[in-house]
Amino acid sequence: MSSKSIFDCFEIMHQHSLQRRRAGEDFIQLLRERAMHEEFYAKGLERIGNHSYFLINHGSLSDVLSAIKLESLERAKQAKIFAENIRKQIADPYGELLKIQALNIKKTHAEGQILEKEKENLIERNETTKERYAKACSDYEQLTLQMEQQRSQGKVEKIVQKLVICKREVDSNLKNYLESVESLNRYYDQYTENVKTLIEIYRSHERQRLETKKELVYKLLNYELIYNQTSFTELDSIKTTMDKVDMQIDLSKIFHFDLNYTKESVDFEPYEGQHHAFKNLGTNPPLIDLPAFEEGYDEQATQNAIEEMLRGEMDSIIQKAWQGDVLTSEDYNHFNNIIKDSFGRKLWSYCLNQRRNNGIFAIAEGGFNQIGLLLRSVLNECDRFQDSQIGKSCIILSQTFYKECDNPDSNKQYLQNFILDHKIWSNLEFWNKVIQTSIDEEVKNQEELEATKMENAEDTQQRIKNIVFCQLVSYGHIMVNFKVDVDYAAQLVLRYASHYKLSSEIIDQLMVTLDINFDTEKEETEKLKVPLWLDEIQMSRTSSRVSDSQYGDSEVGDTLTSEEFNSPRSAGVATPNVIVENCDLSSPIRDFELK
């Protein structure tokens, strides 16, 4: 039964209740007229009993006439009692019941009208938000078509700015439409139960009227039996008839509606346009490819507008994949177009870090593979453009997000498994940049923390060596975890240890910590072979961060020679032991944040 049918039942019940209460008032009026006539009858009997005729002595008939007089006076007395009982014990209580029910039904009917009005308002709001959503999408589509057909740079810029405004309207109207649909469905769920409750009030009132009327009629019969003992036959007939009253049959004749309600709901209707970006939208906003502006174009308003749109589209694709919705080929192509630019890759890192900061780590079963494929696409672009910063961020993200699984060894499967075989991990130039930038960043951060302290050159040198040790331990473990060749990882770690002049004891401790069996005392012929490209990697640091004297004889930014690389613990290197302090190996990499 639909909500309209339910409300129609409610209105029918209300009209029936009004009719039944009017019938009850007619019943009360009949009772009062009966009482009035009994009073008139009593007065007539009193006049007969007090007539002067009975004062005359009739001889042998006096006793008979006296008995007639007494019978008339007694009948008048019983008539008065009967009239008073009808009025006070039957008519007045039933009238009070109808009065109370009238007040309750007035409130109940008002509540029903409010429920119906609220439903109509929600339906009207749903239609309004639907129309606004469709119009916003249509306008957005028209601007998109104009942009793609326009050849003038200036006009394209104006259209893009309009697109931003229109995009906000689409998102706002989409949100309002979805909320309207959800509110209407939620209201439908409550509406049927609320109307059933109101209808039940009418049922209870009708039951109460029937029960009360039956009880009052029994009272009337009892008063009649006391009042008139000569009418047993007719009274028994009436009493027998009253005993046959079946309230269930009476109720079934009144409440003959089917109250097995069917749940009513509305479906979201996505916009369907002509442009390919506006087809098969579902509950997602449209994704369009923005134009590439000429190099050197520095209109900040347009750039900010593009960045705002890209941020929303990147988050939309990630959210769609995260919750397990199937990404289309258009979604993947659009995503790949975004991450070709460095800003697009930063958006990827920013959106995932937002989830990380909000404590959202688990990925839906259906979305895990899709997020993994998106992560590999980002690493492809990082490898192509030598983007070590985002590549480093991807390492953190791959060890942060996971899906639940039934593996007896671990109930979590991390994204890292998706990218262990990626070619970027075999690029030691990438690891070189990651380690160097991490050391630089940590040194700079420590300098800001130590700026208020009085620190001499020896303390500064010791602090920097502590930082280098921590970073080498961290990235040594990470390289091994990401399947980097152990020999190459050891060579790279030893190269940095030698460059920053860590002592032989600290280097031994470093190798033990990394669980790498690498004998640096081997003969020259037995040393690990280092590829030429690794030997030619430049190890440089920004000289403005740390003075040259902090590194002893070696200048900051010097390139290590092959001899230095292959002899990290040369006898000519005399450095103090490194005392590792405040070294947190559990957080080796700093989070990348989108500024």
XYZ file of C-alpha atoms in Angstrom:
595
model
C 0.000 0.000 0.000
C 1.430 3.378 -1.004
C 1.803 6.365 1.304
C -1.116 8.071 -0.485
C -3.359 5.054 0.113
C -2.300 4.956 3.751
C -3.207 8.601 4.210
C -6.532 8.019 2.418
C -7.235 5.270 4.963
C -6.353 7.714 7.710
C -8.829 10.291 6.346
C -11.553 7.645 5.967
C -10.965 6.587 9.565
C -11.209 10.197 10.678
C -14.521 10.711 8.878
C -15.827 7.427 10.263
C -14.782 8.498 13.756
C -16.682 11.781 13.355
C -19.777 9.882 12.242
C -19.509 7.410 15.128
C -19.122 10.239 17.627
C -22.163 12.021 16.169
C -24.054 8.732 16.495
C -22.872 8.576 20.104
C -24.210 12.082 20.711
C -27.558 11.008 19.231
C -27.544 8.041 21.625
C -26.971 10.409 24.539
C -29.806 12.636 23.329
C -32.139 9.627 23.242
C -31.143 8.688 26.781
C -31.807 12.213 28.018
C -35.222 12.260 26.323
C -36.000 8.915 27.935
C -35.039 10.303 31.339
C -37.166 13.405 30.722
C -40.181 11.287 29.810
C -39.663 9.096 32.883
C -39.715 12.264 35.003
C -42.955 13.398 33.331
C -44.331 9.893 33.938
C -43.330 10.063 37.595
C -45.090 13.404 38.032
C -48.224 11.992 36.403
C -48.215 8.978 38.726
C -47.749 11.255 41.725
C -50.796 13.264 40.673
C -52.775 10.028 40.358
C -51.628 8.738 43.739
C -52.426 12.013 45.468
C -55.803 12.387 43.783
C -58.727 13.242 46.124
C -60.551 10.229 44.872
C -58.532 8.072 47.190
C -59.685 10.136 50.240
C -63.222 8.898 49.853
C -64.145 5.884 51.799
C -65.259 3.227 49.350
C -66.226 0.645 51.832
C -64.866 -2.830 50.947
C -63.017 -1.440 47.961
C -60.866 0.999 49.953
C -58.023 -1.505 50.474
C -57.949 -2.173 46.751
C -57.934 1.517 45.910
C -55.315 2.128 48.606
C -53.147 -0.517 47.037
C -53.601 1.153 43.672
C -52.586 4.467 45.259
C -49.498 2.949 46.862
C -48.556 1.205 43.614
C -48.837 4.493 41.705
C -46.723 6.379 44.238
C -44.121 3.554 44.331
C -43.992 3.436 40.543
C -43.510 7.251 40.482
C -40.633 6.866 42.933
C -38.990 4.163 40.793
C -39.479 6.294 37.680
C -37.613 9.206 39.293
C -34.761 6.880 40.332
C -34.705 5.355 36.856
C -34.550 8.823 35.200
C -31.733 9.920 37.523
C -29.740 6.721 36.830
C -30.158 7.179 33.075
C -28.877 10.741 33.256
C -26.024 10.392 35.787
C -24.916 6.766 35.329
C -25.337 6.365 31.565
C -25.749 9.582 29.579
C -23.240 11.777 31.472
C -20.319 9.218 31.516
C -20.785 8.449 27.829
C -20.906 12.162 27.016
C -17.663 12.706 28.987
C -16.013 9.878 27.052
C -17.010 11.426 23.697
C -15.735 14.798 24.855
C -12.305 13.416 25.795
C -12.110 11.442 22.545
C -13.038 14.536 20.543
C -10.085 16.432 22.045
C -7.702 13.528 21.426
C -8.904 12.967 17.864
C -8.519 16.652 17.090
C -4.879 16.421 18.131
C -4.425 13.091 16.317
C -5.890 14.441 13.098
C -3.666 17.526 13.340
C -0.621 15.243 13.694
C -1.739 13.287 10.638
C -2.113 16.513 8.651
C 1.383 17.576 9.742
C 2.835 14.224 8.656
C 1.177 14.545 5.253
C 2.297 18.157 4.901
C 5.884 17.209 5.778
C 5.751 14.411 3.207
C 4.442 16.796 0.548
C 7.170 19.313 1.419
C 9.865 16.626 1.148
C 8.453 15.455 -2.193
C 8.370 19.050 -3.445
C 11.911 19.621 -2.201
C 13.044 16.415 -3.876
C 11.554 17.550 -7.200
C 13.094 21.022 -6.798
C 16.586 19.699 -5.988
C 16.283 17.217 -8.850
C 15.455 20.013 -11.303
C 18.286 22.199 -10.003
C 20.739 19.321 -10.223
C 19.670 18.565 -13.809
C 19.910 22.244 -14.797
C 23.365 22.623 -13.189
C 24.632 19.532 -15.024
C 23.132 20.786 -18.269
C 24.817 24.182 -17.873
C 28.075 22.474 -16.979
C 27.818 20.284 -20.054
C 27.106 23.249 -22.341
C 30.154 25.126 -21.004
C 32.251 22.005 -21.494
C 31.139 21.724 -25.114
C 31.845 25.448 -25.671
C 35.316 25.090 -24.160
C 36.199 22.160 -26.427
C 34.969 24.001 -29.506
C 36.663 27.303 -28.655
C 40.034 28.158 -30.172
C 40.645 31.530 -28.524
C 42.887 31.348 -25.456
C 41.171 34.277 -23.782
C 37.699 32.900 -24.305
C 38.786 29.485 -23.063
C 40.057 31.152 -19.914
C 36.713 32.836 -19.300
C 34.897 29.574 -19.942
C 37.159 27.757 -17.448
C 36.394 30.343 -14.794
C 32.697 29.851 -15.481
C 33.263 26.103 -15.318
C 34.625 26.448 -11.777
C 31.512 28.297 -10.655
C 29.302 25.834 -12.517
C 31.238 22.883 -11.032
C 30.549 24.193 -7.542
C 26.861 24.451 -8.404
C 26.875 20.883 -9.763
C 28.553 19.561 -6.602
C 26.244 21.584 -4.351
C 23.072 20.589 -6.213
C 24.223 16.959 -6.426
C 24.781 16.932 -2.687
C 21.389 18.570 -2.052
C 19.626 16.119 -4.387
C 21.234 13.085 -2.736
C 20.360 14.442 0.713
C 16.785 15.102 -0.457
C 16.417 11.543 -1.764
C 17.863 10.138 1.450
C 15.598 12.357 3.605
C 12.493 11.375 1.637
C 13.305 7.655 1.848
C 14.043 7.943 5.553
C 10.764 9.818 6.018
C 8.845 7.142 4.101
C 10.237 4.542 6.520
C 8.932 6.550 9.482
C 5.732 7.740 7.775
C 3.999 4.380 7.493
C 4.698 3.498 11.140
C 3.530 6.925 12.335
C 0.287 6.731 10.343
C -0.296 3.179 11.624
C 0.074 4.556 15.149
C -2.492 7.272 14.438
C -4.910 4.771 12.865
C -4.477 2.578 15.933
C -5.686 5.525 18.042
C -8.895 5.594 16.002
C -9.226 1.833 16.461
C -8.774 2.129 20.214
C -11.364 4.923 20.392
C -13.899 2.870 18.440
C -13.194 -0.139 20.670
C -13.584 2.045 23.752
C -16.916 3.436 22.498
C -18.248 -0.047 21.738
C -17.144 -1.457 25.076
C -18.522 1.528 26.986
C -21.809 1.480 25.102
C -22.193 -2.218 25.738
C -21.522 -1.706 29.428
C -23.996 1.204 29.610
C -26.719 -0.730 27.801
C -26.284 -3.531 30.341
C -26.703 -0.933 33.085
C -29.825 0.377 31.386
C -31.226 -3.160 31.258
C -30.524 -3.664 34.953
C -32.281 -0.401 35.794
C -35.197 -1.451 33.627
C -35.437 -4.828 35.425
C -35.523 -3.129 38.793
C -37.976 -0.492 37.558
C -40.396 -2.739 35.801
C -40.549 -6.337 36.937
C -43.480 -7.020 34.610
C -41.539 -6.771 31.343
C -39.301 -9.831 31.747
C -40.133 -11.391 28.404
C -39.237 -8.373 26.313
C -36.346 -7.477 28.569
C -34.959 -11.031 28.321
C -35.257 -10.785 24.580
C -33.309 -7.523 24.562
C -30.770 -8.938 27.006
C -30.335 -12.059 24.852
C -29.805 -9.851 21.827
C -27.219 -7.752 23.682
C -25.381 -10.924 24.729
C -24.883 -11.707 21.086
C -22.959 -8.494 20.426
C -19.566 -9.375 18.919
C -17.153 -6.437 18.901
C -14.652 -8.196 16.646
C -17.254 -8.514 13.870
C -18.206 -4.842 14.291
C -14.557 -3.796 14.141
C -13.850 -5.975 11.085
C -16.716 -4.309 9.208
C -15.258 -0.885 9.956
C -11.528 -1.616 9.581
C -11.552 -3.641 6.380
C -8.332 -2.128 4.946
C -5.212 -4.115 4.148
C -2.571 -2.681 6.465
C 0.318 -4.825 5.185
C 2.229 -1.812 3.914
C 4.837 -2.072 1.215
C 7.957 0.037 1.636
C 7.982 3.050 -0.659
C 11.172 4.687 -1.930
C 12.549 6.856 -4.719
C 15.612 6.161 -6.846
C 18.377 8.618 -7.639
C 18.268 9.635 -11.311
C 21.714 10.681 -12.586
C 22.105 13.319 -15.266
C 22.673 11.906 -18.746
C 24.217 14.317 -21.271
C 25.646 14.186 -24.769
C 29.298 14.820 -23.886
C 31.177 11.618 -23.016
C 32.140 13.064 -19.613
C 28.459 13.485 -18.799
C 27.409 9.930 -19.644
C 27.044 7.087 -17.132
C 27.675 9.456 -14.215
C 25.975 7.396 -11.543
C 26.353 9.267 -8.246
C 29.734 10.714 -9.290
C 30.354 14.271 -10.521
C 31.421 14.666 -14.176
C 35.177 14.542 -14.921
C 36.412 16.677 -17.819
C 39.883 17.101 -19.346
C 41.012 20.692 -18.897
C 43.000 22.449 -21.654
C 46.771 22.803 -21.416
C 47.800 26.489 -21.466
C 50.845 27.764 -23.277
C 54.162 27.729 -21.454
C 54.747 30.910 -19.515
C 51.062 31.579 -19.053
C 50.836 32.835 -15.466
C 47.262 33.925 -14.957
C 46.966 33.013 -11.272
C 43.167 33.041 -11.152
C 42.926 30.502 -13.955
C 45.663 28.344 -12.431
C 43.966 28.321 -9.025
C 40.673 27.444 -10.658
C 42.243 24.496 -12.487
C 43.961 23.266 -9.311
C 40.690 23.424 -7.375
C 38.901 21.363 -10.028
C 41.722 18.833 -10.260
C 41.762 18.353 -6.502
C 38.069 17.525 -6.478
C 38.379 15.179 -9.459
C 41.394 13.367 -7.990
C 39.567 12.814 -4.710
C 36.465 11.660 -6.602
C 38.435 8.983 -8.505
C 40.211 7.793 -5.347
C 36.941 7.642 -3.381
C 35.240 5.710 -6.162
C 38.072 3.153 -6.282
C 38.398 3.047 -2.464
C 34.811 1.975 -1.849
C 34.957 -0.724 -4.530
C 33.078 0.954 -7.399
C 34.513 -0.222 -10.718
C 36.705 2.391 -12.409
C 36.018 2.805 -16.108
C 38.652 3.240 -18.800
C 37.717 6.933 -18.860
C 38.478 7.149 -15.128
C 41.933 5.570 -15.604
C 42.718 7.773 -18.614
C 41.658 10.891 -16.730
C 43.722 9.868 -13.701
C 46.814 9.248 -15.860
C 46.394 12.649 -17.505
C 46.318 14.328 -14.098
C 49.444 12.620 -12.684
C 51.546 13.427 -15.743
C 52.009 16.840 -14.118
C 53.958 17.152 -10.867
C 51.029 18.942 -9.260
C 48.768 16.016 -10.119
C 51.137 13.613 -8.354
C 51.153 15.917 -5.340
C 47.347 15.798 -5.366
C 47.527 11.988 -5.211
C 49.782 12.127 -2.173
C 47.663 14.862 -0.582
C 44.359 12.977 -0.979
C 45.741 9.740 0.495
C 47.469 11.581 3.339
C 44.117 13.170 4.182
C 42.712 9.681 4.690
C 45.764 8.715 6.699
C 45.382 11.759 8.958
C 41.694 10.929 9.454
C 42.525 7.387 10.557
C 41.144 5.719 7.403
C 43.573 2.859 6.674
C 41.439 -0.102 5.556
C 40.450 -0.346 1.873
C 37.331 -2.168 0.731
C 37.887 -5.639 -0.711
C 36.658 -4.550 -4.143
C 38.760 -1.377 -4.140
C 42.125 -2.761 -3.014
C 43.298 -3.865 -6.467
C 42.147 -0.603 -8.043
C 44.042 1.553 -5.540
C 47.082 -0.659 -6.153
C 46.849 -0.062 -9.921
C 46.558 3.693 -9.370
C 49.632 3.555 -7.120
C 51.625 1.769 -9.829
C 50.562 4.422 -12.348
C 51.890 7.147 -10.051
C 55.193 5.275 -9.638
C 55.448 4.989 -13.437
C 55.294 8.779 -13.703
C 57.727 9.191 -10.790
C 60.175 6.906 -12.607
C 59.685 8.741 -15.886
C 60.181 12.233 -14.423
C 62.699 11.265 -11.679
C 60.212 12.438 -9.024
C 61.878 11.080 -5.911
C 59.778 13.199 -3.544
C 56.452 11.621 -4.510
C 58.163 8.251 -4.897
C 59.240 8.512 -1.281
C 55.658 9.411 -0.324
C 54.411 6.318 -2.182
C 56.652 4.160 0.031
C 54.871 5.476 3.132
C 51.441 5.083 1.595
C 52.116 1.509 0.491
C 53.056 0.568 4.064
C 50.031 2.412 5.543
C 46.933 1.237 3.664
C 45.722 -2.345 3.621
C 42.772 -4.676 3.217
C 41.516 -7.273 5.688
C 42.273 -10.895 4.751
C 42.067 -14.409 6.234
C 45.778 -15.169 5.960
C 46.867 -17.177 9.030
C 50.203 -15.293 9.120
C 48.656 -11.831 8.940
C 45.109 -10.520 8.776
C 46.212 -7.494 6.730
C 47.538 -7.227 3.187
C 49.318 -3.934 2.459
C 49.589 -2.049 -0.839
C 53.335 -2.649 -0.719
C 52.725 -6.101 -2.232
C 51.429 -4.392 -5.381
C 54.605 -2.460 -6.086
C 57.469 -4.700 -4.904
C 58.276 -5.623 -8.504
C 58.199 -2.050 -9.836
C 61.277 -1.048 -11.786
C 61.784 2.188 -9.848
C 63.207 0.220 -6.900
C 66.045 -1.083 -9.113
C 67.018 2.523 -9.945
C 69.717 3.318 -7.381
C 69.775 6.923 -8.528
C 66.260 7.114 -7.066
C 67.446 5.720 -3.706
C 70.422 8.061 -3.784
C 68.109 11.083 -4.117
C 65.714 9.781 -1.474
C 68.459 9.186 1.094
C 70.201 12.491 0.391
C 67.004 14.567 0.549
C 65.913 12.800 3.726
C 69.244 13.580 5.387
C 69.046 17.198 4.211
C 65.486 17.608 5.476
C 66.273 16.074 8.860
C 69.393 18.213 9.277
C 67.368 21.329 8.476
C 64.622 20.319 10.902
C 67.147 19.603 13.648
C 68.829 22.963 13.016
C 65.496 24.715 13.577
C 65.013 22.807 16.856
C 68.594 23.437 18.037
C 68.627 27.110 16.999
C 67.983 28.297 20.569
C 70.758 26.125 22.046
C 74.431 27.010 22.271
C 76.024 24.308 20.145
C 79.731 24.110 19.277
C 81.160 22.663 16.058
C 81.865 19.268 17.653
C 78.268 18.945 18.940
C 76.949 19.924 15.516
C 79.148 17.325 13.814
C 78.026 14.652 16.279
C 74.328 15.551 15.775
C 74.663 15.307 11.990
C 76.338 11.905 12.265
C 73.504 10.720 14.490
C 71.025 11.839 11.826
C 72.998 10.071 9.081
C 73.130 6.844 11.090
C 69.357 6.871 11.708
C 68.546 7.582 8.067
C 70.916 4.894 6.785
C 69.438 2.290 9.146
C 65.933 3.248 8.097
C 66.535 3.292 4.377
C 68.726 0.232 4.524
C 65.762 -1.715 5.902
C 63.415 -0.138 3.378
C 65.639 -1.006 0.404
C 65.867 -4.625 1.565
C 62.076 -4.731 2.055
C 61.592 -3.419 -1.478
C 63.793 -6.192 -2.940
C 66.819 -4.026 -3.745
C 69.899 -6.160 -4.252
C 71.557 -6.558 -0.850
C 75.038 -5.889 -2.261
C 73.940 -2.647 -3.917
C 72.069 -1.573 -0.780
C 75.175 -2.257 1.302
C 77.408 -0.319 -1.107
C 75.060 2.679 -1.050
C 74.826 2.660 2.749
C 78.609 2.310 3.125
C 79.192 5.065 0.625
C 77.134 7.535 2.696
C 78.709 6.294 5.928
C 82.173 6.964 4.452
C 81.156 10.332 3.030
C 79.934 11.530 6.426
C 82.997 9.950 8.102
C 81.279 7.504 10.453
C 83.749 5.473 12.500
C 84.533 1.827 11.720
C 82.795 0.735 14.934
C 79.617 2.594 13.970
C 79.787 1.145 10.443
C 80.037 -2.366 11.957
C 77.058 -1.529 14.171
C 75.242 -0.244 11.096
C 75.812 -3.495 9.192
C 74.727 -5.585 12.188
C 71.580 -3.501 12.590
C 70.770 -3.988 8.911
C 71.647 -7.690 9.197
C 73.975 -7.356 6.158
C 77.009 -9.634 6.013
C 79.461 -7.428 4.130
C 83.183 -7.775 4.864
C 84.869 -4.430 4.156
C 88.322 -5.940 4.787
C 88.227 -8.152 1.684
C 91.056 -7.981 -0.760
C 90.584 -5.588 -3.676
C 89.954 -8.506 -6.018
C 87.179 -9.814 -3.764
C 85.329 -6.495 -3.314
C 81.798 -6.160 -4.603
C 81.639 -4.947 -8.133
C 79.940 -1.548 -8.281
C 78.275 -0.618 -11.570
C 79.759 2.344 -13.361
C 76.555 4.385 -13.208
C 76.442 3.940 -9.401
C 80.077 4.972 -9.077
C 79.341 8.145 -11.057
C 76.366 9.231 -8.888
C 77.078 12.660 -7.420
C 76.594 13.051 -3.667
C 75.985 16.710 -2.965
C 74.366 18.738 -0.199
C 73.208 22.310 0.019
C 76.199 24.061 1.510
C 74.014 26.732 3.115
C 72.593 24.220 5.579
C 75.800 22.976 7.245
C 79.206 24.614 7.210
C 82.121 22.773 5.580
C 83.979 22.516 8.862
C 81.286 20.289 10.287
C 82.496 17.422 8.134
C 86.162 17.560 8.984
C 88.546 17.603 6.009
C 85.936 16.681 3.395
C 83.890 19.551 1.986
C 80.158 19.250 1.888
C 79.000 18.568 -1.620
C 82.229 16.785 -2.695
C 81.825 13.828 -5.012
C 83.090 10.562 -3.629
C 85.738 8.869 -5.713
C 85.793 5.187 -6.541
C 88.550 4.755 -4.014
C 86.487 6.379 -1.266
C 83.476 4.291 -2.266
C 85.343 0.994 -2.177
C 87.240 1.861 1.045
C 84.659 3.353 3.338
C 86.756 2.714 6.410
C 90.126 3.885 5.149
C 92.855 4.086 7.699
C 93.260 7.771 6.899
C 89.732 8.557 8.150
C 89.898 9.370 11.836
C 86.518 10.237 13.280
C 85.035 10.027 16.762
C 82.530 7.353 17.604
C 78.904 8.201 16.817
C 76.580 8.220 19.798
C 73.074 7.639 18.455
C 70.529 9.757 20.282
C 66.822 10.399 19.681
C 66.792 8.054 16.703
C 63.267 6.825 15.913
C 63.639 3.949 13.445
C 59.894 3.348 13.317
C 59.255 6.518 11.287
C 62.104 6.697 8.748
C 60.403 8.911 6.222
C 58.687 12.215 6.758
C 55.184 12.554 5.399
C 54.886 14.494 2.207
C 52.334 17.277 2.588
C 50.722 19.177 -0.271
C 51.256 22.872 0.313
